[in-house]
PDB file of N, CA and C and ligand atoms in Angstrom:
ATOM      1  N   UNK A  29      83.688 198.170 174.622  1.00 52.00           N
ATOM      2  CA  UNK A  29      83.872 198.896 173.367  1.00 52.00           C
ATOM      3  C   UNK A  29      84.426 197.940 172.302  1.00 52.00           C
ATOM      4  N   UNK A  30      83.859 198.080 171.272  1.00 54.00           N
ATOM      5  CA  UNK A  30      84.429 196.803 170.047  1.00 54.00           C
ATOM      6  C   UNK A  30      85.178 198.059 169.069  1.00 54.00           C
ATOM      7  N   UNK A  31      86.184 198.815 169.516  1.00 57.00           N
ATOM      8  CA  UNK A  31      87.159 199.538 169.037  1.00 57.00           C
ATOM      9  C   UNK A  31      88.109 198.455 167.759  1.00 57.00           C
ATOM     10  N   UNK A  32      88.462 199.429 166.756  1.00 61.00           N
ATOM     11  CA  UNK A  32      89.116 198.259 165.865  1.00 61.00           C
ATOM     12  C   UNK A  32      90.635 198.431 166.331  1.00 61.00           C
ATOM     13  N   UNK A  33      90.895 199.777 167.285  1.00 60.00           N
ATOM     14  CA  UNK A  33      92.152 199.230 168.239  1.00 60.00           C
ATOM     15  C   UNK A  33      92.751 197.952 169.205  1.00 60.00           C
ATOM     16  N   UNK A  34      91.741 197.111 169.384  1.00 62.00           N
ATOM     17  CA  UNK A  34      91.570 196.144 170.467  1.00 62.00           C
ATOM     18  C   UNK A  34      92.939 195.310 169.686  1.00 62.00           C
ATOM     19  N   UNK A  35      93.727 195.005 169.257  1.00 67.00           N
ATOM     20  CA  UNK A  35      94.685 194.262 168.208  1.00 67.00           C
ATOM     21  C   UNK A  35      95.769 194.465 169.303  1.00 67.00           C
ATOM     22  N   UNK A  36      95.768 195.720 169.848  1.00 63.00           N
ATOM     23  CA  UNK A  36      97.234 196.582 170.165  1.00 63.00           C
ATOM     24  C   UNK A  36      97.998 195.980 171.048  1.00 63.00           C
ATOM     25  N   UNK A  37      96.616 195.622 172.280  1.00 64.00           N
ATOM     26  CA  UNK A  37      96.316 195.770 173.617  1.00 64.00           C
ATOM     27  C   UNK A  37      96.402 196.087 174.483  1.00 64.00           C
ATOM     28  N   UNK A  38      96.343 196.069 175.491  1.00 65.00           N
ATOM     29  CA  UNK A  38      96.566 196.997 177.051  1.00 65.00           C
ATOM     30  C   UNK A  38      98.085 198.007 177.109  1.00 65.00           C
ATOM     31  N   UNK A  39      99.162 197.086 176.739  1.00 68.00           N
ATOM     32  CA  UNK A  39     100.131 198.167 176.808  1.00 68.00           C
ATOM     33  C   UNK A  39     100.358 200.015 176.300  1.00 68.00           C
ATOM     34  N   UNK A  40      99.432 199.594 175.306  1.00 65.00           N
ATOM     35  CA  UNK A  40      99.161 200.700 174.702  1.00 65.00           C
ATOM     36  C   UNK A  40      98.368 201.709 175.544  1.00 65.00           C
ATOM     37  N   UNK A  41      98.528 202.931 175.481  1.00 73.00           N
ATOM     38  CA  UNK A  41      97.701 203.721 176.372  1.00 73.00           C
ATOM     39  C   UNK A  41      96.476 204.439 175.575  1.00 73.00           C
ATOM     40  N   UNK A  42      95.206 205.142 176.489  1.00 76.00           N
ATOM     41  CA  UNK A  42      94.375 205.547 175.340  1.00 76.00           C
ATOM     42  C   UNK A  42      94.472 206.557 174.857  1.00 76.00           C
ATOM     43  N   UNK A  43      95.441 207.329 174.594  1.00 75.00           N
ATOM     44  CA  UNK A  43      96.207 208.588 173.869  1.00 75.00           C
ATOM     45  C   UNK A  43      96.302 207.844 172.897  1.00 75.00           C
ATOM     46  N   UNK A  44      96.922 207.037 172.394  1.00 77.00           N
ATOM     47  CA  UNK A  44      97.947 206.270 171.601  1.00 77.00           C
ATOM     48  C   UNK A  44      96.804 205.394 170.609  1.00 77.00           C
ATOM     49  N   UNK A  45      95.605 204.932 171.688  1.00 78.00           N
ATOM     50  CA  UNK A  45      94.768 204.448 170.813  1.00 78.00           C
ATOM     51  C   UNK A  45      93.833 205.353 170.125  1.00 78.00           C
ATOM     52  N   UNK A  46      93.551 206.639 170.737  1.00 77.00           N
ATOM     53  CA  UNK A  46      92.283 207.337 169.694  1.00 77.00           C
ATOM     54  C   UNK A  46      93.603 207.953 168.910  1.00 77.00           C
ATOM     55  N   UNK A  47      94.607 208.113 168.785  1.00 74.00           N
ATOM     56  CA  UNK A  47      95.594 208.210 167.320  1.00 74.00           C
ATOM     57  C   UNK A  47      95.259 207.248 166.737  1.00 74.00           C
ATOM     58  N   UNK A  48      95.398 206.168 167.462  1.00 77.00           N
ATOM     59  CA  UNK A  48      95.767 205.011 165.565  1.00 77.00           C
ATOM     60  C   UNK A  48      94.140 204.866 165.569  1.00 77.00           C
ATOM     61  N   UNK A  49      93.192 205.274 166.052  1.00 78.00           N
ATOM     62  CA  UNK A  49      91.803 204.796 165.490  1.00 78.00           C
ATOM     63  C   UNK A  49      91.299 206.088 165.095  1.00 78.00           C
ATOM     64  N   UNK A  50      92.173 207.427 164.858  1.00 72.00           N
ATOM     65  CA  UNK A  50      91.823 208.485 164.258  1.00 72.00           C
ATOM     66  C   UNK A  50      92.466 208.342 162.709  1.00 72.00           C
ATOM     67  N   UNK A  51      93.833 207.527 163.115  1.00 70.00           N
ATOM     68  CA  UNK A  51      94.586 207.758 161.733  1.00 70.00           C
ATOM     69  C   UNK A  51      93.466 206.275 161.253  1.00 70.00           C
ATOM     70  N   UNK A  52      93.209 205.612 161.030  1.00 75.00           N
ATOM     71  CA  UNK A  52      92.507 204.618 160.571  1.00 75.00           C
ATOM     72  C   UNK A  52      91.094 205.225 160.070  1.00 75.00           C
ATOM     73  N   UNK A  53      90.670 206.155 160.933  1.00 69.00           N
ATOM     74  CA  UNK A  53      89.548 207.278 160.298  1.00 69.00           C
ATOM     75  C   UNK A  53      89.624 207.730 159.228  1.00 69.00           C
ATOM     76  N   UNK A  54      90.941 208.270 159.477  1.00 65.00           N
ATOM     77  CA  UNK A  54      91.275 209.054 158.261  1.00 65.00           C
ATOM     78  C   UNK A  54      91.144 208.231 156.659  1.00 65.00           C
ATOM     79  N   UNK A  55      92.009 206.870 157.133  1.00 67.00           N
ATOM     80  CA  UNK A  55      91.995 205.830 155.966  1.00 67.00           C
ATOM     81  C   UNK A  55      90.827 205.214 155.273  1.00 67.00           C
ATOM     82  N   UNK A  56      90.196 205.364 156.517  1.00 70.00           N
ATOM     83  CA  UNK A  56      88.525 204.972 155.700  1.00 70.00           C
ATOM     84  C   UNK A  56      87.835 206.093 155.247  1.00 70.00           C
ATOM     85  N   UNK A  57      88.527 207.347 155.278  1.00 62.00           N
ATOM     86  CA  UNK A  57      87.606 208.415 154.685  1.00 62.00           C
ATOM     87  C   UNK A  57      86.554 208.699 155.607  1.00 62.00           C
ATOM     88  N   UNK A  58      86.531 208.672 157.159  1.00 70.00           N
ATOM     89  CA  UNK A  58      85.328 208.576 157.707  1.00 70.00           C
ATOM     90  C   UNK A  58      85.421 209.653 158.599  1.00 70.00           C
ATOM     91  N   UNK A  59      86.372 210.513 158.535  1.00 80.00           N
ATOM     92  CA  UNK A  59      86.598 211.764 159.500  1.00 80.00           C
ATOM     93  C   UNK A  59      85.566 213.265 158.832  1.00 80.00           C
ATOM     94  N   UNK A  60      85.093 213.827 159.962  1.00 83.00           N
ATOM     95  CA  UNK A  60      83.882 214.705 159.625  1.00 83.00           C
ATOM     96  C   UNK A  60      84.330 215.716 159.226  1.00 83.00           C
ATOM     97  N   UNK A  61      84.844 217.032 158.845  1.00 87.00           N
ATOM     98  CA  UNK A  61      84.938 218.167 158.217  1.00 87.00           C
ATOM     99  C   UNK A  61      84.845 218.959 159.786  1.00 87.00           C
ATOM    100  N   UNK A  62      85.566 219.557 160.323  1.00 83.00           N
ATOM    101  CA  UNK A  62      84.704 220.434 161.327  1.00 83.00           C
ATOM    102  C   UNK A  62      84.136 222.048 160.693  1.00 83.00           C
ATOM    103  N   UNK A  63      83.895 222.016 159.315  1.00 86.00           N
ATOM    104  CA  UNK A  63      83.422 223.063 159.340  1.00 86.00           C
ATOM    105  C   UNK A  63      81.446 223.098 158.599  1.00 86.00           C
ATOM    106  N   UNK A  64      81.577 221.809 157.974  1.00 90.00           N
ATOM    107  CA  UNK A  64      80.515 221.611 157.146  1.00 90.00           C
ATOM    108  C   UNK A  64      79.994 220.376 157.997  1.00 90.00           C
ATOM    109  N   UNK A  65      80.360 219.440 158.691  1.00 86.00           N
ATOM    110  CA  UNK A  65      80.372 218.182 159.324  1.00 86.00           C
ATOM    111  C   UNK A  65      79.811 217.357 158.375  1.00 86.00           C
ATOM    112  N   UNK A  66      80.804 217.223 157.544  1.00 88.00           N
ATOM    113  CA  UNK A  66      80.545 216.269 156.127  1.00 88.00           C
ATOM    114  C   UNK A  66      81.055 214.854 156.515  1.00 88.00           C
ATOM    115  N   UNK A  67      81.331 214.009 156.340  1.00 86.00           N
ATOM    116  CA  UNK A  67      82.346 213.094 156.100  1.00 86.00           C
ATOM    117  C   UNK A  67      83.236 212.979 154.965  1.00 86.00           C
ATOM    118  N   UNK A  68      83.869 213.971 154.795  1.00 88.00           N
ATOM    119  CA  UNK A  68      84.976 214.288 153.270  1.00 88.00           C
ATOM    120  C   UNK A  68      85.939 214.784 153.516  1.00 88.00           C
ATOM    121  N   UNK A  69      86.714 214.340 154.998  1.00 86.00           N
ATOM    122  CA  UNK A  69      87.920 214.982 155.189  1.00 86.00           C
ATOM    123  C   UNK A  69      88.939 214.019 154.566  1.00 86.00           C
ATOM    124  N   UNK A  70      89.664 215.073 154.214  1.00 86.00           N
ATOM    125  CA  UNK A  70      91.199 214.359 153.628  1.00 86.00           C
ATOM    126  C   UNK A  70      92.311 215.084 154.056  1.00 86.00           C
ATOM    127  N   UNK A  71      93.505 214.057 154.075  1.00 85.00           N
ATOM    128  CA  UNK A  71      94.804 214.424 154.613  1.00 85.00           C
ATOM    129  C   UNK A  71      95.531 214.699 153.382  1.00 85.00           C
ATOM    130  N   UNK A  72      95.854 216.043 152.941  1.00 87.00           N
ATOM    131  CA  UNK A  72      96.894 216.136 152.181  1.00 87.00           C
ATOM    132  C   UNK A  72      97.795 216.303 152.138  1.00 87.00           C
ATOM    133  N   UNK A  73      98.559 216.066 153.403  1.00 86.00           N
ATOM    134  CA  UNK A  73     100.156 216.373 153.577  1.00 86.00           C
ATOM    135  C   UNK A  73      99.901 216.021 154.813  1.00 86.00           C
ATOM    136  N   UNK A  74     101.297 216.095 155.485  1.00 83.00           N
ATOM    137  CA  UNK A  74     101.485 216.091 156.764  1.00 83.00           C
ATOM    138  C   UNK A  74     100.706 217.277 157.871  1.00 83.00           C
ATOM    139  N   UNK A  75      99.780 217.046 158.385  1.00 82.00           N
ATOM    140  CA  UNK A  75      99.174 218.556 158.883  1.00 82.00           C
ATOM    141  C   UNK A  75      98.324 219.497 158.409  1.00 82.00           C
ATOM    142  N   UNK A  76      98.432 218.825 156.931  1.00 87.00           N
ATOM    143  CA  UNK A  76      97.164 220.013 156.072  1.00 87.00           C
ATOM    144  C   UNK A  76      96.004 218.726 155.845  1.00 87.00           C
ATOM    145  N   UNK A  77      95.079 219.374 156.097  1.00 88.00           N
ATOM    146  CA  UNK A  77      93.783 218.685 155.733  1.00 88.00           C
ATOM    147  C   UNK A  77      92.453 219.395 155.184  1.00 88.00           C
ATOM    148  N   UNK A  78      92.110 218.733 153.838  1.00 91.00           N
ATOM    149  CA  UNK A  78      90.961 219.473 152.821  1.00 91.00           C
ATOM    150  C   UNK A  78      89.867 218.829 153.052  1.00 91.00           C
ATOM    151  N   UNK A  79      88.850 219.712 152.911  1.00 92.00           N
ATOM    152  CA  UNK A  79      87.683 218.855 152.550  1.00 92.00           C
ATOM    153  C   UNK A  79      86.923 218.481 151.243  1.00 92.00           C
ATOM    154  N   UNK A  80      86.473 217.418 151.141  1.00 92.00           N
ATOM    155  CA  UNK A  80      86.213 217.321 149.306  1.00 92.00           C
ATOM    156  C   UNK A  80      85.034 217.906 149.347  1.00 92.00           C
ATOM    157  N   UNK A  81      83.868 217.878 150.352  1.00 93.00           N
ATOM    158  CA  UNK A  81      82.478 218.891 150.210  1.00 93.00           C
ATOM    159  C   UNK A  81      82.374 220.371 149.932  1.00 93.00           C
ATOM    160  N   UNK A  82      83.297 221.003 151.598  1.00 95.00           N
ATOM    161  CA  UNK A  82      83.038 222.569 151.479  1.00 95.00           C
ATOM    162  C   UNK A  82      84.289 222.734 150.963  1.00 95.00           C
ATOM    163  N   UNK A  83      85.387 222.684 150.483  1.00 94.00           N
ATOM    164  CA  UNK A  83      86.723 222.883 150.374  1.00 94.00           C
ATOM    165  C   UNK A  83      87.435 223.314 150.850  1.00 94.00           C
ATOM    166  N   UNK A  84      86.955 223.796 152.158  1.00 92.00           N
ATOM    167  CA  UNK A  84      88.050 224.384 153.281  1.00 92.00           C
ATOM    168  C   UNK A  84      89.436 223.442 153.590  1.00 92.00           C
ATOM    169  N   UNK A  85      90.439 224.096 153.637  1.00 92.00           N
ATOM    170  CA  UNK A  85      92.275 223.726 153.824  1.00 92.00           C
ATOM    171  C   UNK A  85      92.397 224.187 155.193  1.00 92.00           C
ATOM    172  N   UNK A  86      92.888 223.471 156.366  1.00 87.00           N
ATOM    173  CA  UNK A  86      93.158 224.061 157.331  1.00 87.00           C
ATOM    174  C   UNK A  86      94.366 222.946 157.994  1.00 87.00           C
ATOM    175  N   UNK A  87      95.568 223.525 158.875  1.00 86.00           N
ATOM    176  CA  UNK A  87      96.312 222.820 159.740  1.00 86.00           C
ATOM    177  C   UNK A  87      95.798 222.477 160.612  1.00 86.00           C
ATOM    178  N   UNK A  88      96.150 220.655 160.922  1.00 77.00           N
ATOM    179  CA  UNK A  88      95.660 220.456 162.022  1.00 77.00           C
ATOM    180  C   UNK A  88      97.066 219.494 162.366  1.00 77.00           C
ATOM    181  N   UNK A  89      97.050 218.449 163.208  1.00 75.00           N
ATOM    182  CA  UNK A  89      97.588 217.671 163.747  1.00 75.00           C
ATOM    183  C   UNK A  89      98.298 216.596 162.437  1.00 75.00           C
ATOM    184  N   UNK A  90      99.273 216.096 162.799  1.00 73.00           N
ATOM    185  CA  UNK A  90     100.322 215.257 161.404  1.00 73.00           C
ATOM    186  C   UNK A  90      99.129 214.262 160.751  1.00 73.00           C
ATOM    187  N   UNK A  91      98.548 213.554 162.059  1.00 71.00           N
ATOM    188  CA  UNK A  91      98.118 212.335 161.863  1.00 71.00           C
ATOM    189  C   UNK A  91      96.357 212.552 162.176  1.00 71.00           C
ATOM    190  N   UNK A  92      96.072 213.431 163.177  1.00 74.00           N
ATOM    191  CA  UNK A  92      94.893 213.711 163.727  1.00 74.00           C
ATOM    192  C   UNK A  92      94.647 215.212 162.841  1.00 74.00           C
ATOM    193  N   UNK A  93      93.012 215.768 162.682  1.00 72.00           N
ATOM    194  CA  UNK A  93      92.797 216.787 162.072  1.00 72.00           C
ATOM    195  C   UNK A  93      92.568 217.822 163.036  1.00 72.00           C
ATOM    196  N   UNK A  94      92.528 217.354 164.292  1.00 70.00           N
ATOM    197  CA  UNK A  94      92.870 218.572 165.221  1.00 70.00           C
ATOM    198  C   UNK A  94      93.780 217.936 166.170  1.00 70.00           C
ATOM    199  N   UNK A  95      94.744 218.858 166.354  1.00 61.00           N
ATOM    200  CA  UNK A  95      95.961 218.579 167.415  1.00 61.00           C
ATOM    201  C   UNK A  95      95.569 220.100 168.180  1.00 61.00           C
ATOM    202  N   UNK A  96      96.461 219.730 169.641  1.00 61.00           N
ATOM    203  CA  UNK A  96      96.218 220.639 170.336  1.00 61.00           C
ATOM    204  C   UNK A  96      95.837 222.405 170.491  1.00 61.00           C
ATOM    205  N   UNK A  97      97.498 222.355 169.569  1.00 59.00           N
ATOM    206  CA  UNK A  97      97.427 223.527 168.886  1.00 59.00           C
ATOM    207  C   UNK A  97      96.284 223.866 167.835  1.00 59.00           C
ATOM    208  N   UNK A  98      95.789 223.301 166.953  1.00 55.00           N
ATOM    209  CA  UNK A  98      94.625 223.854 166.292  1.00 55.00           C
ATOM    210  C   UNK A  98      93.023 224.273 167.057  1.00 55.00           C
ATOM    211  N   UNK A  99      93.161 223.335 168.268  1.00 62.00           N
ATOM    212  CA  UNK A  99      92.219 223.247 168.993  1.00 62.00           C
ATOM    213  C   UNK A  99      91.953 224.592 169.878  1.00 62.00           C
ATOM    214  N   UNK A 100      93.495 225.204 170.468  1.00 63.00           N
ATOM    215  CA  UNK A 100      94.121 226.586 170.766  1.00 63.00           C
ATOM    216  C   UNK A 100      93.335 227.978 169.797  1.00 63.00           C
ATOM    217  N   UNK A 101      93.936 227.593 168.263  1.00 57.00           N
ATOM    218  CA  UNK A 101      94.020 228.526 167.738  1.00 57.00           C
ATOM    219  C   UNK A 101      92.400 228.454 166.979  1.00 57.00           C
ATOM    220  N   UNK A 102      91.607 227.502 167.040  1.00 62.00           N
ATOM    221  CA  UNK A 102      89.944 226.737 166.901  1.00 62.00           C
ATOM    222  C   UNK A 102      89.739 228.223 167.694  1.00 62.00           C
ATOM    223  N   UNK A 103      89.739 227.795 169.146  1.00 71.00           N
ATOM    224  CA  UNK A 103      89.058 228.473 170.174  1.00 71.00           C
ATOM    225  C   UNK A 103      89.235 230.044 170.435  1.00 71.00           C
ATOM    226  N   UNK A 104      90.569 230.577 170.071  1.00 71.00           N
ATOM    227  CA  UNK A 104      90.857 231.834 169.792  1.00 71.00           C
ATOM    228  C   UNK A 104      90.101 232.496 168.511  1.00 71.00           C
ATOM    229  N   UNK A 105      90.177 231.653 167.427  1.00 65.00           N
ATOM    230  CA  UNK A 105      89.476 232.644 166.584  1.00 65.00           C
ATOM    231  C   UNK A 105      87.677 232.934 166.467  1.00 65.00           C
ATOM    232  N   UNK A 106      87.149 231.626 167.623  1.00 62.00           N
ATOM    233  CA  UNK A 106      86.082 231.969 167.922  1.00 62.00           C
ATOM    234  C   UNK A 106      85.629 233.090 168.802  1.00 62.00           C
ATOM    235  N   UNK A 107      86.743 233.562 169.444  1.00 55.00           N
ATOM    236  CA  UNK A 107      86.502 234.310 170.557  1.00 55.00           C
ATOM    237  C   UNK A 107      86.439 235.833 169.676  1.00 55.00           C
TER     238      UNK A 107
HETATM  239 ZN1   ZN B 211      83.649 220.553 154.881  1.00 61.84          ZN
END
């Protein structure tokens, strides 16, 4: 894998690396929307994240746009 985590190295675990190569997503603007699957997600606060396409606002994770809990409450409101 030519991950742009490879810097870190081994000590690091791969929890730790799809964070910092999600938050680095984020920085390049390259994270997808999960509702439109745009590439126009943005972090506007700690946990809130907009999209500049469909404009949906939703909580997700500080650093990641889905953390566990959103993933929880994702799957509940599909049900
Ligand atoms: Zn969207």
């Amino acid at each position: 894998m030519a991950l742009s985590t490879g810097r870190f190295g081994p000590r690091y675990g791969t929890r730790t690396k799809k964070i910092v190569a999600a938050i680095e997503a984020v920085q390049k603007g390259k994270l997808n929307c999960p509702y439109c699957e745009r590439s126009a997600l943005r972090r506007v606060a700690a946990g809130i994240w907009t999209c500049r396409k469909c404009g949906v606002k939703f909580a997700g994770g500080a650093y990641t746009p889905r953390s566990a809990t959103a993933e929880a409450i994702a799957k509940s409101a599909q049900g």
